[in-house]
């Protein structure tokens, strides 16, 4: 999810983070040991983790990194039938956590409040199919171009584009973004899709602007389209492809046109937390090199969006 010129990308499959979550639970219990006289916490997991020494001491001692995420964006992050958090992001996060000797504890929040949550220290990281953009790095509102915060740093871990989809057999003549003029689109608030719709609407002829209905999450936008309350929905390609494949057994939706503006997803860290940023970057680089990252993206069928290095702030 993103703002201005960027977005999300490919994906498929599900469930398998259950084992990782079970391990995480064990690690979390272990991380809650008694404090020693010098104030450190007994965290046995970190002793065996190759990159634990890179973490800030307070995080290493706690053994937990709190990850803010909008957990309603299948297949990137969502709840399975048992209520477990699963998806591409949780799997990658768990692999990073293993390198650092910590549990990656996902906490649910609406997408457009995640960066605020970083600033208030509610979360240590935000990982939610968030597109890495210069505006977000610099704390600039993508629409007004005004400074609204300190910004964040991104560790880029995936690449994705944005797609439009409609009800199956009822594309309303929509093939491109320009075809949305005079029609209604449902989008998740604060995402790149939302920004694209606003930018495209400004190009439409008078009286034929794009009507937009925004929602807290993408699943609500899909419900609106399914009921006939909108002509189209836009979301990152992996999410769109998953919705088309699974909703109504594949009978509800169809993708129209090509995905646009592929850009990196980034793990967001509040400005000034350089040690944590570098630790996450090193851990991601490690799982790319040891092959664990490729196993995860292959499991979810999103190899096309894989990265080959852990870049810092690579978005434009």
Coordinates of C-alpha atoms in Angstrom, one line a residue:
X1 CA 0.0 0.0 0.0
X2 CA 1.4 3.4 -0.7
X3 CA 1.1 6.9 -1.8
X4 CA 1.7 8.8 -5.0
X5 CA 3.7 7.0 -7.7
X6 CA 4.1 3.5 -6.3
X7 CA 2.5 0.3 -4.9
X8 CA 2.2 -3.5 -4.0
X9 CA 2.7 -6.7 -6.2
X10 CA 2.3 -10.5 -6.7
X11 CA 1.1 -13.4 -4.5
X12 CA -0.8 -16.6 -3.9
X13 CA -1.3 -19.5 -1.4
X14 CA -1.7 -19.4 2.4
X15 CA -1.3 -21.0 5.8
X16 CA 2.1 -22.1 6.9
X17 CA 3.0 -19.4 9.3
X18 CA 1.2 -21.4 12.0
X19 CA 4.5 -23.3 12.7
X20 CA 6.4 -20.0 12.7
X21 CA 3.9 -18.5 15.0
X22 CA 4.1 -21.5 17.4
X23 CA 7.9 -21.0 17.5
X24 CA 7.4 -17.3 18.0
X25 CA 5.2 -18.0 21.0
X26 CA 7.9 -20.2 22.5
X27 CA 10.5 -17.5 21.9
X28 CA 8.3 -14.9 23.4
X29 CA 7.9 -16.9 26.6
X30 CA 11.6 -17.4 26.7
X31 CA 12.2 -13.7 26.3
X32 CA 10.3 -12.9 29.4
X33 CA 12.9 -14.3 31.8
X34 CA 14.0 -12.5 35.1
X35 CA 16.1 -9.4 34.7
X36 CA 19.7 -9.6 36.0
X37 CA 21.2 -7.0 38.3
X38 CA 22.6 -5.0 35.4
X39 CA 19.1 -4.7 33.9
X40 CA 19.4 -7.1 31.0
X41 CA 16.8 -9.7 30.2
X42 CA 17.4 -13.4 29.8
X43 CA 16.8 -14.0 26.1
X44 CA 18.3 -17.4 25.2
X45 CA 17.1 -17.1 21.6
X46 CA 19.5 -14.3 21.0
X47 CA 22.5 -16.3 22.1
X48 CA 22.1 -18.6 19.1
X49 CA 21.1 -15.9 16.5
X50 CA 23.9 -14.9 14.1
X51 CA 22.9 -11.2 14.0
X52 CA 21.5 -10.6 17.5
X53 CA 24.4 -8.4 18.4
X54 CA 23.3 -5.8 15.8
X55 CA 20.1 -4.9 17.6
X56 CA 19.6 -2.1 20.1
X57 CA 20.2 -3.5 23.6
X58 CA 16.6 -2.8 24.8
X59 CA 15.1 -4.8 21.9
X60 CA 17.7 -7.6 22.2
X61 CA 16.9 -8.0 25.9
X62 CA 13.1 -8.0 25.4
X63 CA 13.4 -10.5 22.6
X64 CA 10.4 -8.9 20.8
X65 CA 10.0 -6.5 17.9
X66 CA 6.5 -5.0 17.6
X67 CA 5.4 -4.9 13.9
X68 CA 2.5 -2.6 13.0
X69 CA 0.5 -4.0 10.1
X70 CA -3.0 -3.8 8.5
X71 CA -3.7 -7.5 8.7
X72 CA -6.5 -7.6 6.1
X73 CA -4.6 -7.7 2.8
X74 CA -4.5 -11.3 1.6
X75 CA -2.2 -12.9 0.6
X76 CA 0.4 -10.4 1.9
X77 CA -0.9 -10.3 5.5
X78 CA -4.2 -11.7 6.7
X79 CA -5.8 -14.0 9.3
X80 CA -6.3 -17.6 8.5
X81 CA -9.4 -19.6 9.6
X82 CA -7.8 -20.2 13.0
X83 CA -7.1 -16.5 13.6
X84 CA -3.4 -16.8 13.0
X85 CA -1.6 -14.0 11.2
X86 CA -0.2 -15.5 7.9
X87 CA 1.0 -14.3 4.6
X88 CA 4.1 -13.2 2.7
X89 CA 5.0 -10.4 5.2
X90 CA 4.7 -12.5 8.3
X91 CA 6.8 -15.3 6.8
X92 CA 9.6 -12.9 5.7
X93 CA 9.4 -11.2 9.1
X94 CA 9.7 -14.5 10.9
X95 CA 12.9 -15.3 8.9
X96 CA 14.4 -11.9 9.8
X97 CA 13.5 -12.5 13.4
X98 CA 15.3 -15.8 13.4
X99 CA 18.5 -14.1 12.3
X100 CA 18.1 -11.5 15.0
X101 CA 17.0 -13.8 17.8
X102 CA 13.7 -12.1 18.4
X103 CA 10.0 -12.7 17.9
X104 CA 8.3 -10.5 15.3
X105 CA 5.1 -9.7 17.0
X106 CA 2.5 -8.5 14.5
X107 CA -0.1 -5.9 15.8
X108 CA -3.1 -5.0 13.8
X109 CA -3.8 -1.4 12.8
X110 CA -5.4 0.6 10.0
X111 CA -2.9 1.3 7.2
X112 CA -3.1 5.1 7.3
X113 CA -2.1 5.1 11.0
X114 CA 0.9 2.8 10.9
X115 CA 3.6 5.6 10.4
X116 CA 2.0 7.6 13.2
X117 CA 2.3 4.4 15.3
X118 CA 6.0 4.3 14.6
X119 CA 6.4 8.0 15.7
X120 CA 4.5 7.3 18.9
X121 CA 6.6 4.2 19.5
X122 CA 3.6 1.9 19.5
X123 CA 5.4 -0.2 16.9
X124 CA 9.1 -0.7 16.3
X125 CA 8.5 -1.5 12.6
X126 CA 5.7 -1.2 10.1
X127 CA 5.4 -4.0 7.6
X128 CA 2.2 -3.9 5.6
X129 CA 2.9 -4.0 1.8
X130 CA 3.9 -0.3 2.3
X131 CA 5.4 1.2 -0.8
X132 CA 8.7 2.9 -0.3
X133 CA 8.3 6.5 -1.6
X134 CA 10.4 9.7 -1.2
X135 CA 7.3 11.4 0.2
X136 CA 7.0 8.8 3.0
X137 CA 10.8 8.9 3.6
X138 CA 10.6 12.7 4.0
X139 CA 7.3 12.9 5.9
X140 CA 5.4 14.7 3.1
X141 CA 1.7 14.4 2.4
X142 CA 1.5 12.9 -1.2
X143 CA -1.4 15.1 -2.1
X144 CA -0.7 18.4 -0.6
X145 CA 3.1 18.1 -0.7
X146 CA 3.2 19.6 2.8
X147 CA 5.5 18.4 5.5
X148 CA 3.4 16.4 8.0
X149 CA 6.0 14.4 10.0
X150 CA 9.6 13.3 10.3
X151 CA 9.4 10.6 7.8
X152 CA 10.6 7.0 8.0
X153 CA 13.5 4.9 6.6
X154 CA 12.7 1.8 4.5
X155 CA 14.4 -1.5 4.2
X156 CA 13.1 -2.7 0.8
X157 CA 12.1 -6.4 0.6
X158 CA 9.7 -6.9 -2.4
X159 CA 8.6 -5.2 -5.6
X160 CA 4.9 -4.8 -6.7
X161 CA 2.6 -2.9 -9.1
X162 CA -1.0 -1.8 -8.9
X163 CA -4.0 -3.4 -10.7
X164 CA -7.6 -2.6 -11.4
X165 CA -10.3 -5.3 -11.2
X166 CA -14.0 -5.3 -11.8
X167 CA -16.9 -7.7 -11.4
X168 CA -16.4 -10.7 -13.7
X169 CA -18.1 -10.2 -17.1
X170 CA -18.9 -6.6 -16.3
X171 CA -15.8 -4.5 -16.9
X172 CA -17.8 -1.3 -17.7
X173 CA -15.3 -0.7 -20.6
X174 CA -12.5 -0.2 -18.1
X175 CA -9.1 -1.1 -19.4
X176 CA -6.9 1.8 -18.2
X177 CA -6.9 4.4 -15.4
X178 CA -8.3 6.9 -17.9
X179 CA -11.3 4.7 -18.5
X180 CA -12.3 5.3 -14.8
X181 CA -13.4 8.9 -15.6
X182 CA -17.1 9.2 -14.9
X183 CA -17.1 5.9 -12.9
X184 CA -16.8 4.9 -9.2
X185 CA -13.8 3.2 -7.8
X186 CA -13.5 1.7 -4.3
X187 CA -10.0 1.8 -2.7
X188 CA -8.3 1.4 0.6
X189 CA -7.6 4.8 2.1
X190 CA -4.0 6.1 2.1
X191 CA -2.7 3.6 -0.5
X192 CA -1.0 4.2 -3.8
X193 CA -4.3 3.1 -5.5
X194 CA -6.0 5.9 -3.7
X195 CA -3.4 8.4 -4.8
X196 CA -3.5 7.2 -8.4
X197 CA -7.3 7.6 -8.5
X198 CA -7.0 11.2 -7.2
X199 CA -4.3 12.0 -9.7
X200 CA -6.2 10.5 -12.6
X201 CA -9.4 12.2 -11.6
X202 CA -7.7 15.6 -12.0
X203 CA -7.1 14.8 -15.7
X204 CA -10.7 13.9 -16.4
X205 CA -12.9 16.3 -18.4
X206 CA -15.3 18.5 -16.4
X207 CA -18.3 16.5 -15.1
X208 CA -16.6 13.2 -15.6
X209 CA -14.3 13.0 -12.5
X210 CA -13.7 9.7 -10.8
X211 CA -16.0 9.1 -7.9
X212 CA -14.0 7.5 -5.1
X213 CA -15.2 5.6 -2.0
X214 CA -12.5 4.9 0.5
X215 CA -12.3 2.1 3.1
X216 CA -10.2 1.1 6.1
X217 CA -9.1 -2.1 4.3
X218 CA -9.1 -3.7 0.9
X219 CA -11.6 -6.4 1.9
X220 CA -14.2 -3.8 2.5
X221 CA -13.6 -2.3 -0.9
X222 CA -14.0 -5.8 -2.4
X223 CA -17.4 -6.1 -0.7
X224 CA -18.5 -2.8 -2.1
X225 CA -17.6 -4.0 -5.6
X226 CA -19.2 -7.3 -5.2
X227 CA -22.5 -5.7 -4.1
X228 CA -22.5 -3.4 -7.2
X229 CA -21.8 -0.3 -5.2
X230 CA -18.7 0.5 -7.3
X231 CA -17.5 -0.1 -10.9
X232 CA -14.0 -1.2 -10.0
X233 CA -11.4 -1.7 -7.2
X234 CA -7.7 -1.0 -7.3
X235 CA -5.1 -2.7 -5.2
X236 CA -1.6 -4.0 -5.4
X237 CA -1.2 -6.8 -8.0
X238 CA -0.7 -9.7 -5.6
X239 CA -3.8 -8.7 -3.7
X240 CA -5.9 -8.2 -6.8
X241 CA -4.7 -11.5 -8.2
X242 CA -5.5 -13.3 -5.0
X243 CA -9.0 -11.7 -4.8
X244 CA -9.7 -12.7 -8.4
X245 CA -8.6 -16.3 -7.8
X246 CA -10.4 -16.9 -4.5
X247 CA -13.5 -14.7 -4.2
X248 CA -16.6 -16.7 -5.0
X249 CA -14.4 -19.5 -6.1
X250 CA -13.0 -17.3 -8.9
X251 CA -16.4 -16.2 -10.2
X252 CA -16.6 -12.7 -8.6
X253 CA -13.9 -10.6 -10.2
X254 CA -11.5 -10.1 -13.1
X255 CA -8.4 -8.1 -13.6
X256 CA -8.6 -5.5 -16.3
X257 CA -5.6 -4.0 -18.1
X258 CA -2.0 -4.2 -17.0
X259 CA -0.5 -3.5 -13.6
X260 CA 1.3 -0.1 -13.4
X261 CA 4.1 1.5 -11.6
X262 CA 5.9 -1.3 -10.0
X263 CA 7.8 -0.1 -6.9
X264 CA 9.5 -1.5 -3.8
X265 CA 7.7 -2.5 -0.6
X266 CA 9.6 -1.4 2.4
X267 CA 9.8 -2.3 6.1
X268 CA 9.4 1.1 7.7
X269 CA 11.5 2.3 10.7
X270 CA 11.1 5.7 12.4
X271 CA 13.9 8.2 11.6
X272 CA 16.7 8.1 14.1
X273 CA 16.5 4.4 14.8
X274 CA 19.5 3.7 12.7
X275 CA 20.8 0.7 14.7
X276 CA 17.5 -1.1 14.3
X277 CA 17.3 -0.1 10.6
X278 CA 20.8 -1.5 9.9
X279 CA 20.0 -4.7 11.9
X280 CA 16.8 -5.4 9.9
X281 CA 18.7 -4.6 6.6
X282 CA 21.5 -7.1 7.5
X283 CA 19.0 -9.8 8.5
X284 CA 17.1 -9.4 5.2
X285 CA 20.4 -9.5 3.3
X286 CA 21.3 -12.7 5.2
X287 CA 18.0 -14.6 4.3
X288 CA 18.4 -13.5 0.7
X289 CA 21.9 -14.9 0.5
X290 CA 21.1 -18.2 2.4
X291 CA 18.1 -18.9 0.2
X292 CA 15.4 -18.7 2.8
X293 CA 13.9 -15.6 1.2
X294 CA 13.5 -17.3 -2.2
X295 CA 11.8 -20.3 -0.5
X296 CA 9.2 -17.9 1.0
X297 CA 8.4 -16.0 -2.2
X298 CA 8.2 -19.3 -4.1
X299 CA 5.8 -20.8 -1.5
X300 CA 3.5 -17.9 -2.1
X301 CA 3.9 -17.9 -5.9
X302 CA 5.3 -14.3 -6.0
X303 CA 8.8 -14.9 -7.4
X304 CA 8.3 -12.1 -9.9
X305 CA 8.4 -9.6 -7.1
X306 CA 11.5 -10.9 -5.4
X307 CA 14.5 -8.6 -4.7
X308 CA 18.1 -9.7 -4.9
X309 CA 19.5 -7.2 -2.3
X310 CA 18.3 -5.4 0.8
X311 CA 18.3 -1.8 -0.3
X312 CA 17.8 1.1 2.0
X313 CA 15.3 3.8 0.9
X314 CA 15.3 2.7 -2.7
X315 CA 11.9 4.1 -3.6
X316 CA 11.4 7.2 -5.7

